[in-house]
Coordinates of C-alpha atoms and ligand atoms in Angstrom, one line a residue:
Chain A
X21 CA -0.2 0.1 -0.1
X22 CA 1.1 3.3 -0.6
X23 CA 0.9 5.7 2.3
X24 CA 2.1 8.8 1.0
X25 CA -1.2 10.7 0.0
X26 CA -0.8 12.4 -3.2
X27 CA -1.7 15.8 -0.9
X28 CA 0.7 17.1 1.3
X29 CA 0.0 19.2 4.1
X30 CA 0.8 22.5 2.3
X31 CA -1.6 24.8 3.2
X32 CA -3.4 26.3 -0.7
X33 CA -2.5 30.0 -1.1
X34 CA -5.8 29.5 -3.2
X35 CA -8.9 32.4 -2.5
X36 CA -11.6 31.0 -0.4
X37 CA -14.7 29.5 -2.9
X38 CA -11.5 28.8 -5.4
X39 CA -12.4 26.6 -7.9
X40 CA -8.4 25.1 -8.1
X41 CA -8.7 23.9 -4.1
X42 CA -11.8 21.6 -4.9
X43 CA -10.5 20.4 -8.5
X44 CA -6.5 19.9 -6.9
X45 CA -8.2 17.5 -4.3
X46 CA -10.3 15.6 -6.1
X47 CA -7.3 15.2 -8.6
X48 CA -5.5 13.4 -5.6
X49 CA -7.7 11.7 -4.3
X50 CA -8.5 9.6 -8.1
X51 CA -4.8 9.4 -7.8
X52 CA -4.9 8.3 -4.5
X53 CA -8.0 5.8 -5.5
X54 CA -6.4 4.2 -8.3
X55 CA -2.6 4.3 -6.6
X56 CA -0.8 5.4 -9.3
X57 CA 0.7 8.0 -6.7
X58 CA 4.4 6.7 -7.3
X59 CA 3.3 6.2 -11.6
X60 CA 2.3 10.0 -11.7
X61 CA 4.6 12.5 -13.6
X62 CA 2.4 16.3 -13.7
X63 CA 2.6 19.3 -15.6
X64 CA 1.5 22.7 -14.0
X65 CA 0.3 25.3 -15.6
X66 CA 1.2 29.1 -16.0
X67 CA -1.8 30.4 -13.8
X68 CA -3.2 30.5 -10.8
X69 CA -2.2 26.9 -10.3
X70 CA 1.9 28.1 -11.1
X71 CA 3.0 26.3 -7.8
X72 CA 0.5 23.1 -7.3
X73 CA 3.8 21.8 -7.3
X74 CA 3.6 22.7 -3.7
X75 CA 0.2 20.8 -2.5
X76 CA 0.5 17.8 -5.1
X77 CA 3.1 15.1 -3.2
X78 CA 4.0 13.2 -6.6
X79 CA 6.4 14.6 -9.3
X80 CA 5.9 17.4 -11.5
X81 CA 7.1 19.7 -13.7
X82 CA 6.1 23.2 -14.6
X83 CA 5.6 24.0 -18.2
X84 CA 6.1 27.7 -20.2
X85 CA 2.5 29.3 -20.3
X86 CA 0.1 27.1 -22.5
X87 CA 2.8 24.5 -23.7
X88 CA 1.4 21.5 -21.0
X89 CA 0.4 19.0 -23.6
X90 CA 3.6 19.1 -25.8
X91 CA 6.0 19.0 -22.6
X92 CA 3.2 16.1 -21.5
X93 CA 4.2 14.5 -24.9
X94 CA 7.7 14.5 -24.5
X95 CA 7.6 13.4 -20.9
X96 CA 4.9 10.0 -21.9
X97 CA 6.7 9.1 -25.2
X98 CA 10.0 9.1 -22.9
X99 CA 8.2 6.9 -19.9
X100 CA 4.7 5.3 -21.6
X101 CA 4.1 3.1 -18.0
X102 CA 3.9 6.5 -16.3
X103 CA 0.9 8.6 -16.0
X104 CA 1.3 11.7 -17.5
X105 CA -1.3 14.4 -17.0
X106 CA -1.3 18.3 -17.2
X107 CA -3.6 21.1 -15.2
X108 CA -4.2 24.1 -17.3
X109 CA -6.4 27.0 -17.3
X110 CA -8.4 28.5 -19.7
X111 CA -6.0 31.0 -20.8
X112 CA -3.4 28.5 -20.6
X113 CA -5.2 26.3 -22.5
X114 CA -8.1 28.2 -24.8
X115 CA -5.6 30.8 -25.6
X116 CA -2.1 31.0 -25.8
X117 CA -2.0 27.3 -25.6
X118 CA -4.8 26.3 -28.5
X119 CA -2.1 24.6 -31.0
X120 CA -0.4 22.6 -27.9
X121 CA -3.7 21.5 -27.3
X122 CA -5.2 20.7 -30.2
X123 CA -2.1 19.0 -31.9
X124 CA -1.6 16.9 -28.6
X125 CA -5.2 15.6 -28.5
X126 CA -5.0 15.0 -33.0
X127 CA -2.3 12.7 -32.2
X128 CA -3.6 10.6 -29.2
X129 CA -1.1 10.8 -27.0
X130 CA -1.7 9.5 -24.0
X131 CA -2.1 11.5 -21.8
X132 CA -4.8 13.6 -19.3
X133 CA -5.4 16.7 -19.7
X134 CA -7.6 18.3 -16.3
X135 CA -9.1 21.4 -18.2
X136 CA -9.9 24.5 -15.6
X137 CA -12.4 26.9 -17.2
X138 CA -12.9 29.7 -14.3
X139 CA -14.0 32.3 -17.6
X140 CA -11.4 34.6 -16.4
X141 CA -7.4 34.8 -16.3
X142 CA -6.9 35.2 -12.7
X143 CA -3.5 35.4 -12.1
X144 CA -3.0 38.3 -14.4
X145 CA -5.9 40.4 -12.3
X146 CA -9.2 38.9 -13.9
X147 CA -8.5 39.9 -17.7
X148 CA -10.9 38.3 -20.3
X149 CA -10.4 34.4 -21.4
X150 CA -11.4 33.4 -24.4
X151 CA -13.8 31.4 -22.7
X152 CA -15.1 35.0 -20.2
X153 CA -19.3 34.9 -20.9
X154 CA -20.9 37.6 -24.0
X155 CA -21.4 40.5 -21.7
X156 CA -19.3 39.3 -19.1
X157 CA -17.5 42.5 -17.8
X158 CA -13.3 42.0 -16.7
X159 CA -10.3 44.1 -16.3
X160 CA -10.0 43.6 -20.5
X161 CA -13.9 44.2 -21.3
X162 CA -14.9 46.8 -19.7
X163 CA -18.6 47.3 -21.0
X164 CA -18.8 43.6 -21.1
X165 CA -17.2 41.2 -23.7
X166 CA -18.1 42.0 -27.1
X167 CA -19.2 39.8 -29.8
X168 CA -18.1 42.0 -32.0
X169 CA -14.8 42.8 -30.8
X170 CA -14.1 40.0 -28.9
X171 CA -15.5 36.7 -30.9
X172 CA -17.7 34.2 -28.8
X173 CA -16.6 31.8 -26.1
X174 CA -14.7 29.1 -27.3
X175 CA -15.7 25.8 -27.3
X176 CA -12.4 23.5 -27.0
X177 CA -14.0 20.5 -25.4
X178 CA -16.5 20.5 -28.5
X179 CA -13.1 21.2 -31.2
X180 CA -11.2 18.5 -30.0
X181 CA -14.0 15.9 -29.5
X182 CA -14.8 15.6 -33.2
X183 CA -10.7 14.5 -33.2
X184 CA -10.1 10.4 -33.9
X185 CA -7.4 10.5 -31.7
X186 CA -9.4 11.6 -28.3
X187 CA -11.0 9.1 -26.5
X188 CA -12.7 10.2 -23.7
X189 CA -14.1 14.7 -23.2
X190 CA -16.5 15.6 -20.6
X191 CA -17.5 18.5 -19.1
X192 CA -17.9 18.9 -15.6
X193 CA -18.9 21.2 -12.7
X194 CA -17.5 21.8 -9.3
X195 CA -20.2 24.3 -7.9
X196 CA -22.2 21.6 -6.0
X197 CA -22.2 18.4 -4.6
X198 CA -23.6 16.6 -7.6
X199 CA -20.6 18.2 -9.6
X200 CA -18.1 17.8 -7.1
X201 CA -18.4 13.5 -7.2
X202 CA -19.5 13.4 -11.5
X203 CA -15.8 15.6 -11.6
X204 CA -14.0 12.9 -9.7
X205 CA -16.0 9.6 -11.5
X206 CA -15.0 11.4 -15.0
X207 CA -11.6 12.0 -14.0
X208 CA -11.2 8.6 -12.5
X209 CA -12.7 7.4 -16.3
X210 CA -10.3 10.0 -17.8
X211 CA -7.2 8.4 -15.9
X212 CA -8.6 5.0 -16.0
X213 CA -8.3 5.6 -20.3
X214 CA -4.8 6.1 -20.5
X215 CA -4.4 3.8 -17.7
X216 CA -5.7 1.1 -19.9
X217 CA -3.0 3.3 -23.1
X218 CA -6.4 3.8 -25.0
X219 CA -5.9 7.3 -25.9
X220 CA -6.4 11.1 -25.2
X221 CA -8.1 12.0 -22.3
X222 CA -9.7 15.2 -21.3
X223 CA -12.1 16.9 -18.4
X224 CA -13.2 20.5 -18.9
X225 CA -14.2 21.2 -15.0
X226 CA -16.3 24.6 -14.8
X227 CA -15.1 26.2 -12.4
X228 CA -14.9 29.9 -10.7
X229 CA -12.6 32.8 -9.8
X230 CA -14.3 34.1 -6.7
X231 CA -12.5 37.2 -6.8
X232 CA -12.6 38.3 -10.4
X233 CA -16.3 38.2 -12.5
X234 CA -18.3 38.4 -9.9
X235 CA -19.1 40.3 -6.6
X236 CA -19.7 37.4 -4.8
X237 CA -19.7 33.3 -5.1
X238 CA -23.3 33.6 -4.9
X239 CA -23.1 35.6 -7.7
X240 CA -20.9 33.4 -9.8
X241 CA -22.3 29.7 -8.4
X242 CA -25.3 31.6 -9.9
X243 CA -23.8 33.0 -12.9
X244 CA -22.4 28.9 -13.7
X245 CA -26.2 27.6 -13.1
X246 CA -27.7 30.3 -15.5
X247 CA -25.7 31.0 -18.4
X248 CA -22.0 29.4 -18.0
X249 CA -23.5 26.0 -18.3
X250 CA -25.7 26.9 -21.2
X251 CA -22.9 27.8 -23.2
X252 CA -20.5 25.0 -22.0
X253 CA -23.2 22.5 -21.6
X254 CA -22.4 19.7 -18.9
X255 CA -21.6 15.7 -19.8
X256 CA -19.8 13.5 -21.7
X257 CA -18.8 14.9 -25.5
X258 CA -16.9 12.0 -26.5
X259 CA -15.7 8.3 -25.3
Chain B
X5 CA 44.0 2.5 -35.5
X6 CA 39.8 1.2 -36.4
X7 CA 39.0 0.5 -39.8
X8 CA 36.9 3.0 -40.1
X9 CA 35.8 4.4 -44.0
X10 CA 35.1 8.1 -44.2
X11 CA 31.4 8.4 -46.3
X12 CA 30.0 11.1 -48.4
X13 CA 27.4 13.4 -46.2
X14 CA 25.9 16.4 -46.0
X15 CA 26.5 18.7 -43.0
X16 CA 22.9 18.3 -41.8
X17 CA 23.0 14.0 -42.0
X18 CA 26.4 14.2 -40.2
X19 CA 24.7 16.5 -37.5
X20 CA 22.0 13.9 -37.5
X21 CA 24.6 10.7 -37.1
X22 CA 26.2 13.0 -34.8
X23 CA 23.6 13.0 -32.6
X24 CA 22.3 9.6 -32.8
X25 CA 25.7 8.1 -31.9
X26 CA 25.6 10.6 -28.7
X27 CA 22.7 8.6 -28.0
X28 CA 20.0 10.5 -28.8
X29 CA 16.5 8.6 -28.7
X30 CA 14.4 11.6 -29.1
X31 CA 14.0 14.7 -31.8
X32 CA 11.2 16.7 -32.3
X33 CA 11.0 18.6 -34.7
X34 CA 9.3 21.5 -37.7
X35 CA 10.5 21.8 -41.2
X36 CA 12.5 24.4 -42.8
X37 CA 14.7 24.9 -45.1
X38 CA 17.6 24.7 -45.1
X39 CA 17.8 22.3 -42.5
X40 CA 15.0 20.0 -44.0
X41 CA 17.4 17.0 -44.4
X42 CA 18.0 16.8 -41.0
X43 CA 14.4 16.2 -39.8
X44 CA 13.5 13.8 -42.5
X45 CA 17.4 12.2 -41.1
X46 CA 16.2 11.7 -38.0
X47 CA 12.5 10.5 -38.6
X48 CA 14.1 7.7 -40.6
X49 CA 17.1 7.1 -38.1
X50 CA 14.9 7.1 -35.1
X51 CA 12.4 4.5 -37.0
X52 CA 15.9 2.5 -37.1
X53 CA 16.7 3.0 -33.1
X54 CA 13.6 2.5 -31.6
X55 CA 13.6 6.2 -30.8
X56 CA 10.8 8.8 -30.4
X57 CA 10.8 10.9 -33.6
X58 CA 7.9 14.0 -33.7
X59 CA 6.7 16.1 -36.2
X60 CA 5.8 18.8 -34.1
X61 CA 2.7 21.4 -34.8
X62 CA 5.6 24.2 -34.5
X63 CA 8.9 25.1 -33.3
X64 CA 7.4 26.5 -29.8
X65 CA 6.2 23.2 -29.3
X66 CA 9.2 21.2 -30.2
X67 CA 11.3 23.0 -27.7
X68 CA 8.4 22.2 -25.3
X69 CA 8.5 18.6 -26.2
X70 CA 12.2 18.3 -25.7
X71 CA 11.9 19.8 -22.5
X72 CA 9.7 17.2 -21.1
X73 CA 11.9 14.1 -22.5
X74 CA 14.5 15.8 -21.1
X75 CA 13.3 15.6 -17.4
X76 CA 11.9 12.1 -18.1
X77 CA 15.5 11.2 -18.4
X78 CA 16.2 11.0 -22.7
X79 CA 19.0 12.9 -24.7
X80 CA 16.8 14.7 -27.0
X81 CA 17.6 17.3 -29.7
X82 CA 15.6 19.5 -31.7
X83 CA 16.5 21.4 -35.2
X84 CA 15.6 24.3 -37.0
X85 CA 16.6 27.6 -39.0
X86 CA 16.7 30.8 -38.0
X87 CA 13.3 32.1 -37.8
X88 CA 12.1 28.7 -36.2
X89 CA 14.8 29.4 -33.9
X90 CA 13.2 32.7 -32.6
X91 CA 10.2 30.8 -31.4
X92 CA 12.9 28.5 -29.4
X93 CA 13.9 31.0 -27.5
X94 CA 11.2 30.5 -24.7
X95 CA 11.6 27.0 -24.4
X96 CA 15.5 27.4 -25.0
X97 CA 14.9 30.3 -21.6
X98 CA 13.0 27.6 -19.5
X99 CA 15.3 25.0 -20.6
X100 CA 18.5 27.1 -19.2
X101 CA 16.1 27.9 -16.0
X102 CA 15.1 24.4 -15.1
X103 CA 18.5 23.4 -15.5
X104 CA 17.9 20.7 -18.1
X105 CA 20.2 19.1 -21.3
X106 CA 19.3 19.2 -24.5
X107 CA 20.7 20.5 -27.9
X108 CA 19.6 23.1 -30.1
X109 CA 21.2 23.1 -33.8
X110 CA 20.5 26.3 -35.8
X111 CA 21.1 26.0 -39.4
X112 CA 21.2 29.4 -40.1
X113 CA 20.1 31.1 -42.9
X114 CA 19.1 35.3 -44.4
X115 CA 17.0 37.6 -41.9
X116 CA 15.5 39.5 -39.9
X117 CA 12.4 38.4 -40.3
X118 CA 11.5 35.3 -43.4
X119 CA 14.9 36.4 -45.0
X120 CA 15.6 34.0 -47.5
X121 CA 17.0 30.1 -47.4
X122 CA 20.5 31.3 -48.4
X123 CA 23.7 30.3 -45.4
X124 CA 24.0 33.8 -43.0
X125 CA 26.1 34.1 -39.8
X126 CA 23.4 36.7 -38.6
X127 CA 22.2 35.0 -35.2
X128 CA 25.4 34.8 -33.2
X129 CA 24.2 37.8 -30.9
X130 CA 20.7 35.8 -29.9
X131 CA 22.7 32.3 -29.2
X132 CA 25.7 33.9 -27.7
X133 CA 24.5 36.8 -26.0
X134 CA 21.1 35.2 -24.6
X135 CA 18.1 34.8 -27.0
X136 CA 15.3 34.1 -24.5
X137 CA 14.7 35.8 -21.9
X138 CA 16.9 36.1 -18.3
X139 CA 20.3 35.6 -17.0
X140 CA 21.5 32.9 -19.1
X141 CA 24.3 31.2 -21.6
X142 CA 24.9 28.2 -23.0
X143 CA 27.7 26.9 -24.8
X144 CA 28.0 27.4 -28.6
X145 CA 29.6 25.2 -31.0
X146 CA 30.4 26.5 -34.1
X147 CA 31.6 23.6 -36.7
X148 CA 32.7 24.7 -40.4
X149 CA 32.9 21.1 -41.9
X150 CA 31.0 17.6 -42.0
X151 CA 33.3 16.2 -40.0
X152 CA 32.7 18.8 -37.0
X153 CA 29.2 18.5 -37.9
X154 CA 29.3 14.8 -36.9
X155 CA 32.0 15.3 -34.0
X156 CA 30.2 18.7 -32.3
X157 CA 27.0 17.1 -32.4
X158 CA 28.6 14.3 -30.5
X159 CA 30.2 15.5 -27.9
X160 CA 27.4 18.3 -27.3
X161 CA 25.0 16.0 -26.0
X162 CA 28.0 15.3 -23.0
X163 CA 28.6 19.2 -22.2
X164 CA 25.2 19.4 -21.9
X165 CA 24.2 16.8 -19.2
X166 CA 27.5 17.9 -17.2
X167 CA 26.2 21.2 -16.7
X168 CA 22.3 20.6 -17.6
X169 CA 22.0 23.2 -19.8
X170 CA 21.1 23.7 -23.2
X171 CA 24.2 23.1 -25.8
X172 CA 23.5 24.6 -29.2
X173 CA 25.5 23.9 -32.5
X174 CA 25.7 27.0 -34.9
X175 CA 25.9 26.5 -38.6
X176 CA 24.6 27.6 -41.7
X177 CA 22.9 26.5 -44.8
X178 CA 26.2 26.1 -47.2
X179 CA 27.2 23.6 -44.3
X180 CA 24.0 22.0 -43.6
X181 CA 23.5 21.1 -47.1
X182 CA 27.5 20.5 -48.9
X183 CA 28.5 17.3 -49.2
X184 CA 32.0 15.9 -47.8
X185 CA 33.4 13.0 -47.0
X186 CA 33.5 12.5 -43.0
X187 CA 33.9 9.5 -40.5
X188 CA 30.3 9.0 -38.5
X189 CA 31.0 5.8 -36.9
X190 CA 32.0 6.8 -33.2
X191 CA 30.8 4.4 -30.5
X192 CA 27.1 5.0 -29.8
X193 CA 26.4 6.1 -26.6
X194 CA 22.7 4.7 -26.1
X195 CA 23.9 1.7 -25.4
X196 CA 24.7 0.9 -21.0
X197 CA 23.8 5.1 -20.3
X198 CA 23.5 5.1 -16.6
X199 CA 19.4 6.6 -15.2
X200 CA 20.3 10.1 -14.2
X201 CA 19.5 11.1 -11.0
X202 CA 17.3 14.0 -10.6
X203 CA 14.6 13.1 -13.7
X204 CA 10.9 13.0 -13.3
X205 CA 9.5 9.6 -13.3
X206 CA 7.4 9.0 -10.9
X207 CA 8.1 8.9 -6.8
X208 CA 8.3 5.2 -6.4
X209 CA 10.7 4.6 -3.3
X210 CA 12.1 8.1 -3.0
X211 CA 10.5 11.5 -2.4
X212 CA 8.6 13.4 -5.1
X213 CA 11.0 15.7 -7.4
X214 CA 9.7 18.8 -8.7
X215 CA 11.1 20.7 -12.2
X216 CA 11.0 24.4 -11.9
X217 CA 12.2 28.0 -12.9
X218 CA 9.8 29.9 -10.6
X219 CA 11.1 30.7 -7.7
X220 CA 8.8 33.2 -5.9
X221 CA 10.1 33.8 -2.4
X222 CA 12.5 36.4 -1.5
X223 CA 15.6 36.0 -1.9
X224 CA 15.3 32.6 -4.1
X225 CA 15.8 33.3 -7.4
X226 CA 18.3 35.4 -6.7
X227 CA 20.2 32.6 -5.3
X228 CA 19.3 30.4 -8.0
X229 CA 20.6 32.5 -10.6
X230 CA 23.8 32.8 -8.5
X231 CA 24.3 29.3 -8.7
X232 CA 23.5 29.1 -12.3
X233 CA 26.6 31.8 -12.7
X234 CA 29.1 29.8 -11.0
X235 CA 28.2 27.1 -13.9
X236 CA 28.3 29.5 -16.7
X237 CA 31.4 30.5 -14.9
X238 CA 32.6 26.8 -14.9
X239 CA 32.3 26.5 -19.0
X240 CA 33.7 29.8 -19.2
X241 CA 36.6 28.3 -18.2
X242 CA 36.9 24.7 -19.2
X243 CA 34.6 24.6 -22.7
X244 CA 36.6 27.2 -24.8
X245 CA 37.9 25.4 -27.9
X246 CA 39.3 27.4 -31.0
X247 CA 41.6 26.6 -33.6
X248 CA 44.4 28.5 -35.0
X249 CA 46.4 28.6 -38.3
X250 CA 49.7 29.9 -39.3
X251 CA 49.5 32.7 -36.9
X252 CA 52.7 32.4 -35.0
X253 CA 54.8 34.6 -37.7
X254 CA 51.5 36.5 -38.5
X255 CA 50.9 40.3 -39.0
X256 CA 47.4 39.6 -40.3
X257 CA 45.3 37.1 -38.2
X258 CA 41.5 36.9 -39.9
X259 CA 39.2 35.9 -37.2
X260 CA 36.0 33.8 -38.9
X261 CA 34.3 30.6 -37.6
X262 CA 31.9 28.1 -40.1
X263 CA 31.6 28.5 -43.4
X264 CA 33.4 32.5 -42.8
X265 CA 36.6 30.2 -42.0
X266 CA 36.6 28.3 -44.7
X267 CA 36.7 30.7 -47.3
X268 CA 39.6 33.1 -44.8
X269 CA 41.6 30.0 -44.9
X270 CA 41.7 29.7 -48.2
X271 CA 42.6 33.4 -48.8
X272 CA 45.4 32.9 -45.8
X273 CA 46.8 30.4 -47.7
X274 CA 46.9 32.4 -51.2
X275 CA 48.1 35.3 -49.4
X276 CA 51.2 33.2 -47.8
X277 CA 51.9 32.3 -51.5
X278 CA 53.1 35.8 -52.1
X279 CA 54.7 36.2 -48.7
X280 CA 52.3 37.9 -47.1
X281 CA 51.8 36.8 -43.7
X282 CA 48.4 35.9 -43.1
X283 CA 46.6 33.5 -40.8
X284 CA 43.3 32.7 -38.8
X285 CA 42.1 32.3 -35.7
X286 CA 39.3 30.2 -35.8
X287 CA 36.7 30.5 -32.6
X288 CA 34.9 27.1 -32.0
X289 CA 33.4 27.9 -28.5
X290 CA 31.5 31.0 -29.9
X291 CA 30.6 31.0 -26.1
X292 CA 32.3 31.2 -24.3
X293 CA 34.5 33.1 -26.6
X294 CA 38.8 32.4 -26.6
X295 CA 39.0 36.3 -25.2
X296 CA 42.1 35.5 -23.5
X297 CA 43.6 33.0 -26.6
X298 CA 43.1 35.7 -29.4
X299 CA 44.4 38.4 -27.0
X300 CA 47.4 36.1 -26.2
X301 CA 48.3 36.6 -30.2
X302 CA 48.3 40.4 -30.3
X303 CA 51.9 41.1 -30.6
X304 CA 51.2 44.9 -30.7
X305 CA 51.1 45.3 -34.5
X306 CA 48.9 42.8 -35.4
X307 CA 46.1 43.4 -37.5
X308 CA 43.0 41.8 -37.1
X309 CA 40.8 41.0 -39.8
X310 CA 37.3 39.7 -38.8
X311 CA 35.3 37.9 -41.5
X312 CA 31.4 37.0 -40.9
X313 CA 28.1 36.5 -43.1
X314 CA 26.6 39.3 -41.2
X315 CA 26.8 43.1 -40.4
X316 CA 29.3 42.8 -38.0
X317 CA 28.5 40.8 -35.0
X318 CA 31.4 38.8 -33.5
X319 CA 33.7 41.8 -34.4
X320 CA 32.2 42.6 -31.0
X321 CA 33.8 40.0 -29.1
X322 CA 37.1 40.8 -31.3
X323 CA 37.1 43.9 -30.1
X324 CA 37.1 43.3 -26.1
X325 CA 39.9 40.6 -26.5
X326 CA 41.7 43.4 -28.7
X327 CA 42.0 46.4 -27.2
X328 CA 43.1 48.8 -29.9
X329 CA 40.4 48.7 -32.1
X330 CA 42.2 50.9 -34.5
X331 CA 43.9 47.7 -35.4
X332 CA 40.6 45.4 -35.9
X333 CA 39.3 45.2 -39.3
X334 CA 36.0 44.0 -40.3
X335 CA 34.6 42.3 -43.7
X336 CA 30.7 41.1 -43.5
X337 CA 27.8 40.0 -46.5
X338 CA 24.9 39.9 -45.6
X339 CA 21.2 38.8 -46.7
X340 CA 22.6 35.0 -47.5
X341 CA 25.7 36.8 -49.7
X342 CA 29.4 35.1 -49.0
X343 CA 31.9 36.6 -48.6
X344 CA 34.6 36.8 -51.3
X345 CA 37.9 35.9 -51.6
X346 CA 39.0 38.1 -54.2
X347 CA 37.3 41.2 -51.8
X348 CA 39.2 39.5 -49.2
X349 CA 42.3 39.3 -50.4
X350 CA 42.4 42.9 -51.3
X351 CA 41.4 44.3 -48.1
X352 CA 44.1 42.3 -46.3
X353 CA 47.0 44.2 -49.2
X354 CA 45.2 47.2 -48.6
X355 CA 45.4 46.7 -44.4
X356 CA 48.6 44.6 -44.6
X357 CA 50.1 48.2 -47.0
Ligands
TPP422 C1 4.4 34.0 -22.1 C2 3.7 34.4 -21.2 N1 2.6 35.5 -21.4 C3 1.8 36.2 -20.1 C4 1.8 35.5 -18.5 C5 1.0 36.1 -18.2 N2 0.3 35.4 -17.2 C6 0.6 34.5 -16.4 S1 -0.7 33.5 -15.8 C7 -1.7 34.1 -17.6 C8 -3.6 33.4 -17.8 C9 -3.6 32.2 -16.9 O1 -5.0 32.5 -16.2 P1 -5.8 30.9 -16.8 O2 -4.8 29.7 -17.5 O3 -6.9 31.0 -17.0 O4 -5.2 30.3 -14.8 P2 -6.1 31.1 -13.8 O5 -5.4 32.2 -13.3 O6 -7.3 31.4 -14.3 O7 -6.0 29.8 -13.0 C10 -1.1 34.8 -17.7 C11 -1.8 36.5 -18.8 C12 3.0 34.3 -19.2 N3 3.5 34.1 -17.5 N4 4.1 34.0 -19.9

């Protein structure tokens, strides 16, 4: 038995109500339950989760902004027996790293991607992300996201789910109990896809930033139910 | 002596074979002229050797892939030409920051911008003065024939591992595409290589490891940088390489590397035939630059003629070595132009007058 649990004792720096703390816990629980901690090599992003290595009790590296899937590709090809996953925000994955995620998925890399969609750039002060809702105010969309200038929320999960190399894609949310347990099941499924050597797997977790983009956590939760999950419907997209 | 035979091979392929023999089993790259033969060669050789070849979606991705493969313990290489090397600067800075060994090859072409596909040496500054962000250096080796394309690449992997730092092979389109005889069958270092003791491969029977370049705590990053600088100082001391050709009695010493050095060498021979005391100093490690070794050739009246396929980049380092700038002359061609022997000999004659 592996007695060292996947989460360290270090107190997380995340703001109260931040989705990252919850999602870290879920990922670590899954790794513990699968008993694969000693096989994991994780790739942390540039974003609020940049110091995830403080909280994760397994091997971790940290990629340049957006490049996690390419770094994970390199690791997994050298260590096909290991479990390699990336953990990325929506700026990291859906803006600067769009090319890397699409092509890693299309090559069918046997890696798992945890895609945290909180609708903003948390770390740099709440700027608009590709996933920001139409009309949503952010530090760089003062009058709200305007489709004539900023385009529409980008649907990366839908985009990659049509690719042949992709085995499993699911979108979940973590703003309520059911969502949390569904997220855990999805992440477990995604890791199992990798363990069984089946192909690329990704879970998009609709999360929230308690500081930027909403006046209160309550409002952020409300937006997830009212708008975010309408634009980004939850469920299995592939697999 | 072994029975090794020379074969006819392009510089690009000699470079690839040097990597394979050095134990490189992970290559990622994106096509760009004039280094396409190298990518194609690696695609074939990685298949034959059971290694990994990935034609990446971009140079940004290629360098990130070798970043991942390097931290997982493989000997890794990526290659490109000037515009692609610009994209790789992000990854090179991260490799240096994370202390990861890797070999990066630049088969230079004309710039700036898309430029052209003719040979050039205009990426000297980018390679030797830190093309990416932050305080870092890497050993930069400049081959001048197919044999050195093989030898230096073969050796680069050891240097990269020794310092846990990227190493660059800086060559150009002429050297890459020209065919020459070379020995390319050295011992294959893939066999019996010990596993590195710092890699990420799962924390079985050990504590988890972290490979990162982020240091946020007060003073932490400065301390990290001081450690890196110690490493760079050691490279400055131990990794200087150069060649001297007929410099002992030379009144005029040409300073050139790569393709320019080949032209300079034949100019020296021509001048010698006419009784003119010309010699060549060829820096092989462009970083660390052989400042002292060049300086030691200055007898007070010696003239120096720097020849480059650029507007004058290495000449700045020569000026650091030779304090009396009045005795340092420069001849350069840009945008794919190749220095002409006649022009150089005429200039040399004028300088020696
Ligand atoms: C090349 C580069 N560009 C920009 C940045 C600055 N930056 C750091 S984090 C970040 C956005 C992160 O947002 P997201 O991926 O949504 O993650 P979150 O912080 O919301 O969890 C940006 C733009 C950087 N570090 N590197």
